[in-house]
Short mmCIF file of C-alpha atoms in Angstrom, two decimals:
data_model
loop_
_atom_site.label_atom_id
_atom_site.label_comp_id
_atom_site.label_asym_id
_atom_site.label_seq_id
_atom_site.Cartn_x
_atom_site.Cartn_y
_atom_site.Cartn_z
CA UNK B 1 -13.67 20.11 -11.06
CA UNK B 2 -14.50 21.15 -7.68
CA UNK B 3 -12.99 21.36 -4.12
CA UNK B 4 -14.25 17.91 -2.94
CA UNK B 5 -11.84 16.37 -5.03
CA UNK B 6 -9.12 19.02 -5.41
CA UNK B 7 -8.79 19.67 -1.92
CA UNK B 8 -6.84 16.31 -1.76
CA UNK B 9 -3.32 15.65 -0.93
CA UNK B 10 -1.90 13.06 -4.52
CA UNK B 11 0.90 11.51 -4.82
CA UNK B 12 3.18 12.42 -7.76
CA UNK B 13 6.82 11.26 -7.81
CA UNK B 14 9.16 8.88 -5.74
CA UNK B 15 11.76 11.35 -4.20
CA UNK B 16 14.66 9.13 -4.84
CA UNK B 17 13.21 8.97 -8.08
CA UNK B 18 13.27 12.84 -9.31
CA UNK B 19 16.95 13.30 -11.39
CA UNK B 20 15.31 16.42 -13.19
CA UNK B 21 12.36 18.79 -13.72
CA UNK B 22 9.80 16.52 -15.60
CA UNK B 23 6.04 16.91 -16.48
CA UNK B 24 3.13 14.69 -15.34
CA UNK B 25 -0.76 14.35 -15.48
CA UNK B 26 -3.14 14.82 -12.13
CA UNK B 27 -6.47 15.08 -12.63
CA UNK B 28 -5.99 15.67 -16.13
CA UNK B 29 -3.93 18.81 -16.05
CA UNK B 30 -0.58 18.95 -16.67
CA UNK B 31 2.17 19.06 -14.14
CA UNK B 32 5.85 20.02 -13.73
CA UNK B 33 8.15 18.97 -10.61
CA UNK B 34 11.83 18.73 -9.57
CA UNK B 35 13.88 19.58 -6.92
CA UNK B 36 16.29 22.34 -5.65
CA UNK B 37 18.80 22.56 -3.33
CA UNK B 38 16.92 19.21 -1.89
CA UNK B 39 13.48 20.58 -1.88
CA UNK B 40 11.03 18.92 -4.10
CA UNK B 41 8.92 21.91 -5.87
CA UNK B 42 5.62 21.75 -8.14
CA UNK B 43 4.32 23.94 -10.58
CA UNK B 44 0.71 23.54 -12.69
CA UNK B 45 0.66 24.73 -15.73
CA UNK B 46 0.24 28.55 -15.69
CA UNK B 47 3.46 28.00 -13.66
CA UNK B 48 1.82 28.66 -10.31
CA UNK B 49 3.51 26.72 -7.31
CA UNK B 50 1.32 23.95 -6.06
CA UNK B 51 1.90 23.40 -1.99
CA UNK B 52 4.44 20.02 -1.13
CA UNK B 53 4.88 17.73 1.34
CA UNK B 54 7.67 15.05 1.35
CA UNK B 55 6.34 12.07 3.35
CA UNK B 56 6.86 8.16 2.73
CA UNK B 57 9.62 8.98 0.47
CA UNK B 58 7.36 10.18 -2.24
CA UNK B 59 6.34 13.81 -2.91
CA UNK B 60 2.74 14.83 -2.20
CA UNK B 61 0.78 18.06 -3.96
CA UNK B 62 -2.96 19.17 -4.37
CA UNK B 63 -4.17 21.41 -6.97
CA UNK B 64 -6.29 23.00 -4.72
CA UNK B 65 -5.85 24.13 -0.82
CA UNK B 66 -5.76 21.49 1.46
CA UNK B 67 -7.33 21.52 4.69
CA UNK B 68 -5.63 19.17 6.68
CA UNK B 69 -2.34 17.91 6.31
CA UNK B 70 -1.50 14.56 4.53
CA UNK B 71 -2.34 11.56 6.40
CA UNK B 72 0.47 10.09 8.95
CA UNK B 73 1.47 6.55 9.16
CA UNK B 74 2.79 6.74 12.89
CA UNK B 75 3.69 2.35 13.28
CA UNK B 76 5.95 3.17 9.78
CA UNK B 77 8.47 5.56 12.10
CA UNK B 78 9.10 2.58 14.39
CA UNK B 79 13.00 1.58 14.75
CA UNK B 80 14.27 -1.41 12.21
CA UNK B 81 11.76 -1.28 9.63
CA UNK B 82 13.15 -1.33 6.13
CA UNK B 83 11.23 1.16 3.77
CA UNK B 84 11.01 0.00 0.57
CA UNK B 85 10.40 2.60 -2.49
CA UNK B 86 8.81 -0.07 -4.78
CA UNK B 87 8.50 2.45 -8.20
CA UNK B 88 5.72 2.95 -10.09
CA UNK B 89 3.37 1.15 -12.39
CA UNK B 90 0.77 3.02 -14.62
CA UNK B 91 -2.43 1.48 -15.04
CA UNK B 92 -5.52 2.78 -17.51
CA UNK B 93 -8.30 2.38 -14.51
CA UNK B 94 -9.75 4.82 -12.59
CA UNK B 95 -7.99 5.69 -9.33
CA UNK B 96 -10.75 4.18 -7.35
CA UNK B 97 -10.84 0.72 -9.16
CA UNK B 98 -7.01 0.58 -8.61
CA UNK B 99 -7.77 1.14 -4.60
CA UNK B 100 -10.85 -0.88 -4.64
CA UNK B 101 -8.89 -3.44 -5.93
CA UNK B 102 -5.88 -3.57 -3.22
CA UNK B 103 -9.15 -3.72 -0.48
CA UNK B 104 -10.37 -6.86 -1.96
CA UNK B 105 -8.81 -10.09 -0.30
CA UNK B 106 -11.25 -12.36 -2.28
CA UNK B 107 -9.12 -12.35 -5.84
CA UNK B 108 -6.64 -13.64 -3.78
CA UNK B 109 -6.24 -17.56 -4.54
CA UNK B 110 -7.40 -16.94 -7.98
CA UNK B 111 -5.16 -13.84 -9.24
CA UNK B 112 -1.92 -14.68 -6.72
CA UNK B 113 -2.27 -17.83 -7.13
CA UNK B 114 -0.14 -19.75 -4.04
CA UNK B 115 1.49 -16.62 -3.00
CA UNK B 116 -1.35 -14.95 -1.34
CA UNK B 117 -4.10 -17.34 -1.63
CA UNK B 118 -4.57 -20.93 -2.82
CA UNK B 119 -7.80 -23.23 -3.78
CA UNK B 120 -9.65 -24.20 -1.76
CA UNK B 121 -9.06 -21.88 0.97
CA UNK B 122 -10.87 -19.37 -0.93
CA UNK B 123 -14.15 -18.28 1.20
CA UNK B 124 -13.41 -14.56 3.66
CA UNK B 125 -14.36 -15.06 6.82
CA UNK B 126 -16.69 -12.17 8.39
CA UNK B 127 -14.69 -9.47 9.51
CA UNK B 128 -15.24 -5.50 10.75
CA UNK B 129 -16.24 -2.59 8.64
CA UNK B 130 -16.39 1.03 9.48
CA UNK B 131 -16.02 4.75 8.70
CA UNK B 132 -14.27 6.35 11.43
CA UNK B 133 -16.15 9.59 11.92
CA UNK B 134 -13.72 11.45 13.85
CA UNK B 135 -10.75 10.77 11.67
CA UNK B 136 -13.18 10.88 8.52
CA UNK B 137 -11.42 7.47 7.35
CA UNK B 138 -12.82 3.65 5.95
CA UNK B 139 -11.07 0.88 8.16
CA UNK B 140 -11.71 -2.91 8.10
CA UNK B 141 -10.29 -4.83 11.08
CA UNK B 142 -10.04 -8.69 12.13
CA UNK B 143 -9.81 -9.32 8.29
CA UNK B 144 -8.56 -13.17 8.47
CA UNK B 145 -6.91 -14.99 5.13
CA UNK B 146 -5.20 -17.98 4.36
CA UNK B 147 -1.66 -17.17 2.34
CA UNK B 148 0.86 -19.59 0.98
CA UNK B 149 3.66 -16.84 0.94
CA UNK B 150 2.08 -13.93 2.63
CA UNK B 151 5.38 -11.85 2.34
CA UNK B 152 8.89 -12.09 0.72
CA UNK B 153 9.77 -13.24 4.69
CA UNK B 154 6.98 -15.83 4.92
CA UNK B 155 8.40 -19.69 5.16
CA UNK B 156 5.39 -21.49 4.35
CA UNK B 157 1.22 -20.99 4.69
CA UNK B 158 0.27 -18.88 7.36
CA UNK B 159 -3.67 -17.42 8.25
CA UNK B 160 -2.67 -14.07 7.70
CA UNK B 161 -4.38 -11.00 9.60
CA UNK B 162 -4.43 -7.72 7.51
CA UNK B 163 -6.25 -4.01 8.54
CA UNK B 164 -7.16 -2.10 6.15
CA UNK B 165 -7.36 1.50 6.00
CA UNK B 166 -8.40 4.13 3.41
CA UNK B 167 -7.18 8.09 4.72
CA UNK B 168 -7.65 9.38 1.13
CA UNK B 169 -9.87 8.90 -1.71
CA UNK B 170 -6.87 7.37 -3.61
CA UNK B 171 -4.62 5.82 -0.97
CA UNK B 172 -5.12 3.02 0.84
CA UNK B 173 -3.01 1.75 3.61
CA UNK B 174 -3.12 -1.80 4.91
CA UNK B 175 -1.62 -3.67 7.90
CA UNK B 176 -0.46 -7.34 7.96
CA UNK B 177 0.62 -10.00 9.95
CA UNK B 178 4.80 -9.63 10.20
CA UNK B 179 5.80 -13.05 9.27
CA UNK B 180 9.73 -12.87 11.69
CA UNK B 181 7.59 -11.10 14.33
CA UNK B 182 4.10 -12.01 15.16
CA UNK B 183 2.55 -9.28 17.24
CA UNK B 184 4.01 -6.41 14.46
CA UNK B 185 2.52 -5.61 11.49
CA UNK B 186 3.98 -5.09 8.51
CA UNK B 187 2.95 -1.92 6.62
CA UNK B 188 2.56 -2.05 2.78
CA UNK B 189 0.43 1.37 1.35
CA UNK B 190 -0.76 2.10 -2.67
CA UNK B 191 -0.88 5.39 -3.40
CA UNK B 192 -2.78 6.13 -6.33
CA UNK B 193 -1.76 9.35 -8.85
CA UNK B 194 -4.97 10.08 -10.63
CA UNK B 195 -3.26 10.95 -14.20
CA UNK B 196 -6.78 11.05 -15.54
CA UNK B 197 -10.12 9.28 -14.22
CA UNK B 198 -9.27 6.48 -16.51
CA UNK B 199 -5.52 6.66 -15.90
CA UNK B 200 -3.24 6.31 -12.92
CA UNK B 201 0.37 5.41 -11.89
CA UNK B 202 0.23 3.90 -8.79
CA UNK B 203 3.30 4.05 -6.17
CA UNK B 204 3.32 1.08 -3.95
CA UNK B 205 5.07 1.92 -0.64
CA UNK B 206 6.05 -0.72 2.58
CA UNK B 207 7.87 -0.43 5.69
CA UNK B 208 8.73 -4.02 6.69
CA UNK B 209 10.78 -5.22 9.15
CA UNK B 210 12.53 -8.55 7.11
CA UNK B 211 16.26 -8.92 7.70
CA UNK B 212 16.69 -11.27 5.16
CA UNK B 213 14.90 -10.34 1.72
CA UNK B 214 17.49 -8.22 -0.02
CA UNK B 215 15.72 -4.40 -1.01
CA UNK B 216 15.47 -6.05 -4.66
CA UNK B 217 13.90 -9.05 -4.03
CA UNK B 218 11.19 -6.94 -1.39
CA UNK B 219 10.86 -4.79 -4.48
CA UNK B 220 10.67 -7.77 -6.90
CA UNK B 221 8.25 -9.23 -5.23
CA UNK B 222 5.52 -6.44 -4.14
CA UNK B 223 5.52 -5.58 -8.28
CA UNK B 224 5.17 -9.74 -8.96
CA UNK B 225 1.79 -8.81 -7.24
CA UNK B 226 0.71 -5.34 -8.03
CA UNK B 227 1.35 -6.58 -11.81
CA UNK B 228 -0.70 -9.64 -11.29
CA UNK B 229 -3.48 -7.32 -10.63
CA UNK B 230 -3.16 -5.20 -13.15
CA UNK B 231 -4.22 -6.82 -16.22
CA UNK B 232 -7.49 -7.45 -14.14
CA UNK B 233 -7.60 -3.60 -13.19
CA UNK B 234 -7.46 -2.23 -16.80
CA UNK B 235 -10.42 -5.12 -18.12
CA UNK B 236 -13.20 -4.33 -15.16
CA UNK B 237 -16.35 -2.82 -16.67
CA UNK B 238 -17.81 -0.75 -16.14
CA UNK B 239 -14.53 1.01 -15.77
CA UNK B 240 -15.23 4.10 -13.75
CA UNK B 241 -16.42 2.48 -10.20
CA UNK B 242 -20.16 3.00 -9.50
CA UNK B 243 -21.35 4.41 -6.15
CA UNK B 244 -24.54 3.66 -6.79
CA UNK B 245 -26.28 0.29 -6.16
CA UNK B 246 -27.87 -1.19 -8.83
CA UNK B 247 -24.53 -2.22 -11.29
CA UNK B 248 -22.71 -4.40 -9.00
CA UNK B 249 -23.89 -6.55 -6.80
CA UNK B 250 -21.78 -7.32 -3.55
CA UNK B 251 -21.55 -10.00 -1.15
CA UNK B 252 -20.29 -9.92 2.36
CA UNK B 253 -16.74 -10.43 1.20
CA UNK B 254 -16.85 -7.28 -0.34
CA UNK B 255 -18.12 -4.95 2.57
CA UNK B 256 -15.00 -2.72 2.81
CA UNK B 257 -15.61 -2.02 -0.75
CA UNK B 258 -19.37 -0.86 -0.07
CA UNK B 259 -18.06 1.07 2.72
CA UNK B 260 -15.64 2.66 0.41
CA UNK B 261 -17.69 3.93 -2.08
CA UNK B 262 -20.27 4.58 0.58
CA UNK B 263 -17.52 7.14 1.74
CA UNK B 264 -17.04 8.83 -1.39
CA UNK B 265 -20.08 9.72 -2.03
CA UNK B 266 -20.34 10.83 1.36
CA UNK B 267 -17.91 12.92 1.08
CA UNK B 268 -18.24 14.03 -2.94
CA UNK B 269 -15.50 12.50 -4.42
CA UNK B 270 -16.71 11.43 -8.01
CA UNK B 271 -12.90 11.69 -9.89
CA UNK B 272 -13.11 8.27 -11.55
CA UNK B 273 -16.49 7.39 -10.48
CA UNK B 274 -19.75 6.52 -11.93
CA UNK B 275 -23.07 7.96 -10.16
CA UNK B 276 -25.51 6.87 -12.09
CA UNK B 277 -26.44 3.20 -12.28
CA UNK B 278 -26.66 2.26 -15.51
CA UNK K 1 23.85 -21.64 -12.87
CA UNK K 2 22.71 -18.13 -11.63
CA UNK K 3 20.33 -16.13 -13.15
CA UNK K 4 20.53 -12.66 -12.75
CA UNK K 5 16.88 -11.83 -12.97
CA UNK K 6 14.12 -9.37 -12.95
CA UNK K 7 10.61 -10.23 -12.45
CA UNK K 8 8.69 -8.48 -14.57
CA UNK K 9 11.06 -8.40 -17.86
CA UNK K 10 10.03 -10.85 -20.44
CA UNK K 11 13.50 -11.83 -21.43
CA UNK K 12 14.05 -13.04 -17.64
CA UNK K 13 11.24 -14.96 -17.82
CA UNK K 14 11.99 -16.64 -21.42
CA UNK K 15 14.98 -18.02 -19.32
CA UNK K 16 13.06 -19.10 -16.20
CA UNK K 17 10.41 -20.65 -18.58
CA UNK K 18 13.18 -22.50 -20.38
CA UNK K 19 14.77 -23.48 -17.52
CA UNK K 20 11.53 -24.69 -15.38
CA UNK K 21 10.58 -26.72 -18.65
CA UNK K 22 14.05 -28.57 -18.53
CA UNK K 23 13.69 -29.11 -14.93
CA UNK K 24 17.29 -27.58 -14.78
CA UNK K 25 17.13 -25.24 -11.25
CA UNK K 26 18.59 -22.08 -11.48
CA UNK K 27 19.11 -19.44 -8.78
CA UNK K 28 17.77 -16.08 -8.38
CA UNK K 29 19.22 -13.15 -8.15
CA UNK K 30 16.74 -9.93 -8.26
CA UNK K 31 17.59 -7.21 -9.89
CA UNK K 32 15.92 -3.87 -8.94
CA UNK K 33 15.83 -3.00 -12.91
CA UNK K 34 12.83 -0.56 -11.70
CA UNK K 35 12.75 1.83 -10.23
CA UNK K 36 16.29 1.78 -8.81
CA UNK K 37 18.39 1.05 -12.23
CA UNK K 38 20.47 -1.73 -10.29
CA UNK K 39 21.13 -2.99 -14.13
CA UNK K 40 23.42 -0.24 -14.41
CA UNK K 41 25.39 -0.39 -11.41
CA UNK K 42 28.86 -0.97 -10.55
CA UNK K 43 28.60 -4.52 -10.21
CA UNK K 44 26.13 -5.35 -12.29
CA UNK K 45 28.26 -3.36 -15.15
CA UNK K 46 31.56 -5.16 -14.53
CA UNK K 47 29.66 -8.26 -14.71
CA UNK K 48 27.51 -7.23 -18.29
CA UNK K 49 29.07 -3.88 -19.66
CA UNK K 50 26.06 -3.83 -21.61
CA UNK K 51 23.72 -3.32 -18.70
CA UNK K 52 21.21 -5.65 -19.81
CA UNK K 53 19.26 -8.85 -17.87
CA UNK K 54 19.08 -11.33 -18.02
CA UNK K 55 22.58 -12.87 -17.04
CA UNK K 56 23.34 -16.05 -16.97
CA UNK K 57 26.22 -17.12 -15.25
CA UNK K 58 27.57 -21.06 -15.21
CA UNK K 59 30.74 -21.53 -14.00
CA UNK K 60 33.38 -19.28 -15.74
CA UNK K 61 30.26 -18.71 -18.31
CA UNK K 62 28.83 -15.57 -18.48
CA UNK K 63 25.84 -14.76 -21.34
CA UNK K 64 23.79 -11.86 -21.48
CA UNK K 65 21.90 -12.52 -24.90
CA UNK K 66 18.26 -14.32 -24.31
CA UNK K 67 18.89 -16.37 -27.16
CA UNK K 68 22.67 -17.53 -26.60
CA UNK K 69 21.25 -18.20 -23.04
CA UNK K 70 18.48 -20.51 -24.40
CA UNK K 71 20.77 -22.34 -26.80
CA UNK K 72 22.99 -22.83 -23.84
CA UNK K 73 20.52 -24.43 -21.60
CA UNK K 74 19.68 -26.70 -24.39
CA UNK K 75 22.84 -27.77 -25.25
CA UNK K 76 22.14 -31.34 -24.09
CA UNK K 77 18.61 -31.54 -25.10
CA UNK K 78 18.24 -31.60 -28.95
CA UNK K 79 14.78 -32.53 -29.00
CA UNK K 80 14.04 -28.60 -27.78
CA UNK K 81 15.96 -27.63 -31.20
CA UNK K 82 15.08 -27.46 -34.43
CA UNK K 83 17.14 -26.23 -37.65
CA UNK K 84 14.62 -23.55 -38.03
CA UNK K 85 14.81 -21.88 -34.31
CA UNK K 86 17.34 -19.13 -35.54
CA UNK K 87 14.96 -17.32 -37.63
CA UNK K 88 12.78 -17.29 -35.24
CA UNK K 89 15.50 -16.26 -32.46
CA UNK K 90 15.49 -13.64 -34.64
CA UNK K 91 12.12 -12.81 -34.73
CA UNK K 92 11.88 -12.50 -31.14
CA UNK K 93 14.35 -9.79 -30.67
CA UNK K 94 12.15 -7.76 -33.19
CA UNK K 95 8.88 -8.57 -30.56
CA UNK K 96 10.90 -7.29 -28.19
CA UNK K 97 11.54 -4.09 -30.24
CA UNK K 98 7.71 -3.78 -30.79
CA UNK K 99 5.68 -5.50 -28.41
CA UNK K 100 8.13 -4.98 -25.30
CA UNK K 101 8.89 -1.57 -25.88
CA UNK K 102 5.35 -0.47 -25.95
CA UNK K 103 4.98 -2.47 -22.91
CA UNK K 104 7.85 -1.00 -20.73
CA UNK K 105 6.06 2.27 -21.63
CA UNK K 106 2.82 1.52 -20.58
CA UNK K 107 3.84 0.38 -17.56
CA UNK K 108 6.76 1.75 -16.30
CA UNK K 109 6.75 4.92 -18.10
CA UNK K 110 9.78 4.20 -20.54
CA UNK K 111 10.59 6.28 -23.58
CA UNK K 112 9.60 4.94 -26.68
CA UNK K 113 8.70 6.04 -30.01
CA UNK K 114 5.60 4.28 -29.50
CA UNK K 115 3.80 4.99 -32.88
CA UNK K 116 6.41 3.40 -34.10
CA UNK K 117 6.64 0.32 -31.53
CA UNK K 118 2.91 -0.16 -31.98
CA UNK K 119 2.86 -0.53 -35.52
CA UNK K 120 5.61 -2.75 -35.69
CA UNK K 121 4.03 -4.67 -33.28
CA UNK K 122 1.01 -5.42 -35.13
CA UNK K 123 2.91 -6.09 -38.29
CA UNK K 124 4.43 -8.97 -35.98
CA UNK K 125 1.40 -9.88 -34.80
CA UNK K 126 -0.04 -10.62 -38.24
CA UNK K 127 3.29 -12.37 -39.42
CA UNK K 128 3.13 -14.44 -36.36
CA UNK K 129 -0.73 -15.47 -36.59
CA UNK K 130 -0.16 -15.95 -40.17
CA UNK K 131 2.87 -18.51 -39.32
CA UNK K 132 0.96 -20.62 -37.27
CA UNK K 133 -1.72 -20.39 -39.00
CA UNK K 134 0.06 -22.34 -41.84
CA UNK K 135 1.34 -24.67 -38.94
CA UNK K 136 -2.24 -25.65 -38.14
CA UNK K 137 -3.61 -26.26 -41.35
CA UNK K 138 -0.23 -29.04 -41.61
CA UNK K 139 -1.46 -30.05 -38.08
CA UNK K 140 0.90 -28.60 -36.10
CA UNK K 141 0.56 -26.55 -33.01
CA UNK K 142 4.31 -25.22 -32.51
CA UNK K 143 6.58 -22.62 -34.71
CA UNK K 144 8.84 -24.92 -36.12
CA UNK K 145 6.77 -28.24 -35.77
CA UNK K 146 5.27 -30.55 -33.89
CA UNK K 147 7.00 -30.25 -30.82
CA UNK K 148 7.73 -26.66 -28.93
CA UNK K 149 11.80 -25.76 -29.48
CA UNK K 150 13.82 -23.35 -27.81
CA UNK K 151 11.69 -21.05 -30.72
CA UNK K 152 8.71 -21.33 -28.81
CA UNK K 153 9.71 -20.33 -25.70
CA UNK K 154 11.64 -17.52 -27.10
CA UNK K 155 8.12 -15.59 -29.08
CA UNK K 156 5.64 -16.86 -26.20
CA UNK K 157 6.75 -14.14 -23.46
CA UNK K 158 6.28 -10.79 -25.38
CA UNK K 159 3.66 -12.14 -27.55
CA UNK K 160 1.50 -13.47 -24.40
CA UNK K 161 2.66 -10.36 -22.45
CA UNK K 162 1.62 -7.97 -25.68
CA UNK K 163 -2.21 -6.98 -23.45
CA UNK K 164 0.38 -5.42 -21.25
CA UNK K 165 1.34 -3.00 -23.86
CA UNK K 166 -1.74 -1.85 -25.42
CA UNK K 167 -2.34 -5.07 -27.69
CA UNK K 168 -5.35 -6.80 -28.06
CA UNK K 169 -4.79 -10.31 -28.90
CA UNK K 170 -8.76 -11.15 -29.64
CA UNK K 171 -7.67 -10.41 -33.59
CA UNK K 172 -5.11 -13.77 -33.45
CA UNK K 173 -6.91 -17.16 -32.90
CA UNK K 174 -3.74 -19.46 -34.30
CA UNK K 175 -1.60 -16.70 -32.10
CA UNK K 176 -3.71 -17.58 -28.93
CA UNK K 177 -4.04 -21.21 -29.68
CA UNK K 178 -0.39 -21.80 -29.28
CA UNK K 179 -0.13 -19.85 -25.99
CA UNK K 180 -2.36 -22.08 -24.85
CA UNK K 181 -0.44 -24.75 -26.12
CA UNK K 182 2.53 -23.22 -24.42
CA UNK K 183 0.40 -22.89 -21.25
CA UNK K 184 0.10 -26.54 -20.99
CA UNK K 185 3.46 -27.76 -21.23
CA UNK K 186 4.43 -29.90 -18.15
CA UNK K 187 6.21 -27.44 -15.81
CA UNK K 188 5.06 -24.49 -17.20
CA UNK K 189 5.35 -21.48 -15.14
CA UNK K 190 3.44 -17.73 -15.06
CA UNK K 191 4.71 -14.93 -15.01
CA UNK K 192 2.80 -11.98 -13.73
CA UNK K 193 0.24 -11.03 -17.19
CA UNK K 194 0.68 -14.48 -18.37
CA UNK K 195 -2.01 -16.90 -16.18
CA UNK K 196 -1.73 -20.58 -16.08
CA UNK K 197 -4.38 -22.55 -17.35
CA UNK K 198 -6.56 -23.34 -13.71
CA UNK K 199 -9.74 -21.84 -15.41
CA UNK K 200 -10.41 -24.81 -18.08
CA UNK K 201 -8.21 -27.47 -16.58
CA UNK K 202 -11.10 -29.41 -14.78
CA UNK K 203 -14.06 -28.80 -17.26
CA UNK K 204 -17.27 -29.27 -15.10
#
């Protein structure tokens, strides 16, 4: 292990969510968390506190000392957005396939079939790709898609505009057309829990504005998708994601996945990852 | 009818299967089952004490048994039933013992026993795959016969859904000949883990 990758902020429990002290897996090791008096506390396992931070209603730790706070999400804070805890979902795939995965808008009209993309409208248009030096962040912008139901709130097909942005090695946050009000976005985020590097429970997280959907049926339908994914997530070989070239080849659809891995091993986060083609 | 409904539970979706293949419509009501327990509320109690889904609800009508609901929306549609469904009615609870358990743990985090749920699981694998493998050497494709029955549709869901869990199903060709036969049916819907059959409908 080394500070690269335990210097990182990980998601590990819904708040709503914690009814009692309980014991989970990051990076392997084991775990304990709770809360007290309304403070969510974490412990490893030689009972040392971890450091906390309560943000997107789910609690945040790092085994190791942080230096920067967790990310921000400043659009989320906006008035009449609904934040929706969607719950968990283990997976056995590394953390970085799982957030590879959410970047990739070209499974669409074969894995969400007519909800967020449809034959033939399969091809991805050229969009922008970048890591944002100052921020130390992977963003792709002017990403374009045709979706029969983009969102609970969607009527019918719209093109669809989505930003995506990667703040941590295993979140990923991405921005999306707002279906009742064009010029918005909607915010939908995946955190990834590394239990292992072949193991993860991810927390989907969105802050919508829909007045209609009832909080079930947002939450129904954001796990109708992650769980259409997963059965793909836990069958990719090779399964820890390779930063090198030589394994996979991409095409241009799949530049915000290059830059991604481009980015961790640029920055020397190998949790989960293969560096070796082979 | 209503269907009180949530999307990822198997039993939900025997109903919703059922019901698409009937062309009867039904409407939804979600059920945040996970992570918010909405199964267990208030309402949801006074309506099913049990806390279960699914829930059907016709008229005055209220079932909360998978099976009693699939006999009910077959009640006018005898060629979906056969004299040997309830053994097989049966049968399907027990997948949902196994096979479902050990998939609500894998995914959701549930507690299970799940040495336990994985062994039975593959002991209903084999008796399944050994079933219809019987049924194919008398040329038929279905549990009880020819034809799917309510049966069918009862074993497909955890069976197709058993990957989900921890279960390969490369061991069970009769097994995954008949979900493909069950993938075919006109009006057949997914259910996220089970695909429909776009990658071999148009061979090239």
């Amino acid at each position: 292990m080394n500070t690269a990758i335990e210097n990182h902020w990980y998601p590990v429990a819904m708040i709503s969510g914690i009814d009692g002290p309980r014991e989970t897996l990051l990076l392997g090791k084991k775990i304990t968390l709770g809360r007290k008096d309304g403070t969510c506390w974490v412990k490893d396992a030689t009972g040392k506190a971890l450091p906390t931070v309560e943000r997107f209603g789910h609690l945040w730790t790092s085994p190791g000392q942080p230096n920067r706070d967790l990310f921000t999400i400043p659009e989320a804070d906006s008035p009449g957005r609904r934040l929706v805890d969607v719950g968990s979902v283990k997976v056995k795939c590394s953390p970085l396939r799982a957030v590879e995965n959410f970047l990739d808008i070209a499974h669409f009209p074969f894995v969400h079939t007519d909800i967020l993309g449809a034959e033939p409208h399969t091809e991805v248009d050229r969009y922008d790709v970048k890591i944002r030096e100052e921020v130390d962040e992977v963003w792709a912008t002017k990403v374009k898609f045709y979706q029969p139901q983009a969102a609970k709130s969607a009527a019918g097909g719209i093109t669809t505009e989505y930003m995506y942005r990667v703040p941590a090695p295993t979140c990923s946050v991405l921005y999306k057309t707002c279906p009742p009000r064009p010029g918005e976005w909607d915010i939908i985020t995946l955190f990834v829990q590394p239990l292992t590097d072949e193991w993860c429970e991810v927390w989907p997280w969105m802050a919508l504005y829909d007045d209609e959907s009832t909080m079930s049926e947002m939450v129904s339908f954001q796990q109708l998708i992650f769980m259409q994914d997963r059965s793909i997530l836990e069958n990719q070989i090779p399964r820890k994601l390779p930063l090198d070239p030589g394994m996979e080849v991409p095409t241009q659809a799949d530049m915000t996945s290059v830059a991604y891995r481009r980015w961790l091993k640029k920055i020397g986060y190998t949790y989960g990852a293969q560096l070796v083609a082979a | 009818m209503i269907l009180y409904d949530y999307v990822l539970s198997a039993s939900c979706y025997k109903v919703r299967l059922m019901a698409a293949l009937l062309g009867t419509p039904l409407i939804l009501r979600a059920v945040n089952f996970h992570p918010a327990r909405e199964h267990k509320s208030p309402e949801m109690l006074a309506l099913n004490p049990k806390g279960t889904l699914p829930i059907l609800q016709d008229g005055e009508t209220v079932l909360t048994d998978s099976a009693d609901i699939l006999r009910h929306l077959t009640m006018d549609h005898p060629e979906w039933r056969s004299p040997d469904d309830d053994r097989w009615l049966a049968f399907a609870s027990d997948l949902n013992e196994s096979l479902g358990l050990a998939r609500l743990h894998d995914v959701i985090g549930y507690e299970a026993d799940i040495d336990t749920a994985r062994a039975a699981g593959v002991t209903a694998l084999r008796k399944l795959e050994a079933h219809l493998t019987e049924q194919r050497f008398d040329g038929l494709i279905f549990l009880t016969g020819k034809a799917p029955t309510i049966a069918d549709i009862a074993c497909f869901p955890n069976t197709a859904l058993a990957p989900d869990g921890g279960f390969s199903l490369d061991p069970y060709p009769s097994i995954r000949l008949w979900m493909r036969a069950v993938r075919s049916l006109p009006g057949f819907i997914e259910m996220p883990g089970i695909h429909r059959l776009h990658e071999l409908a148009h061979p090239a």
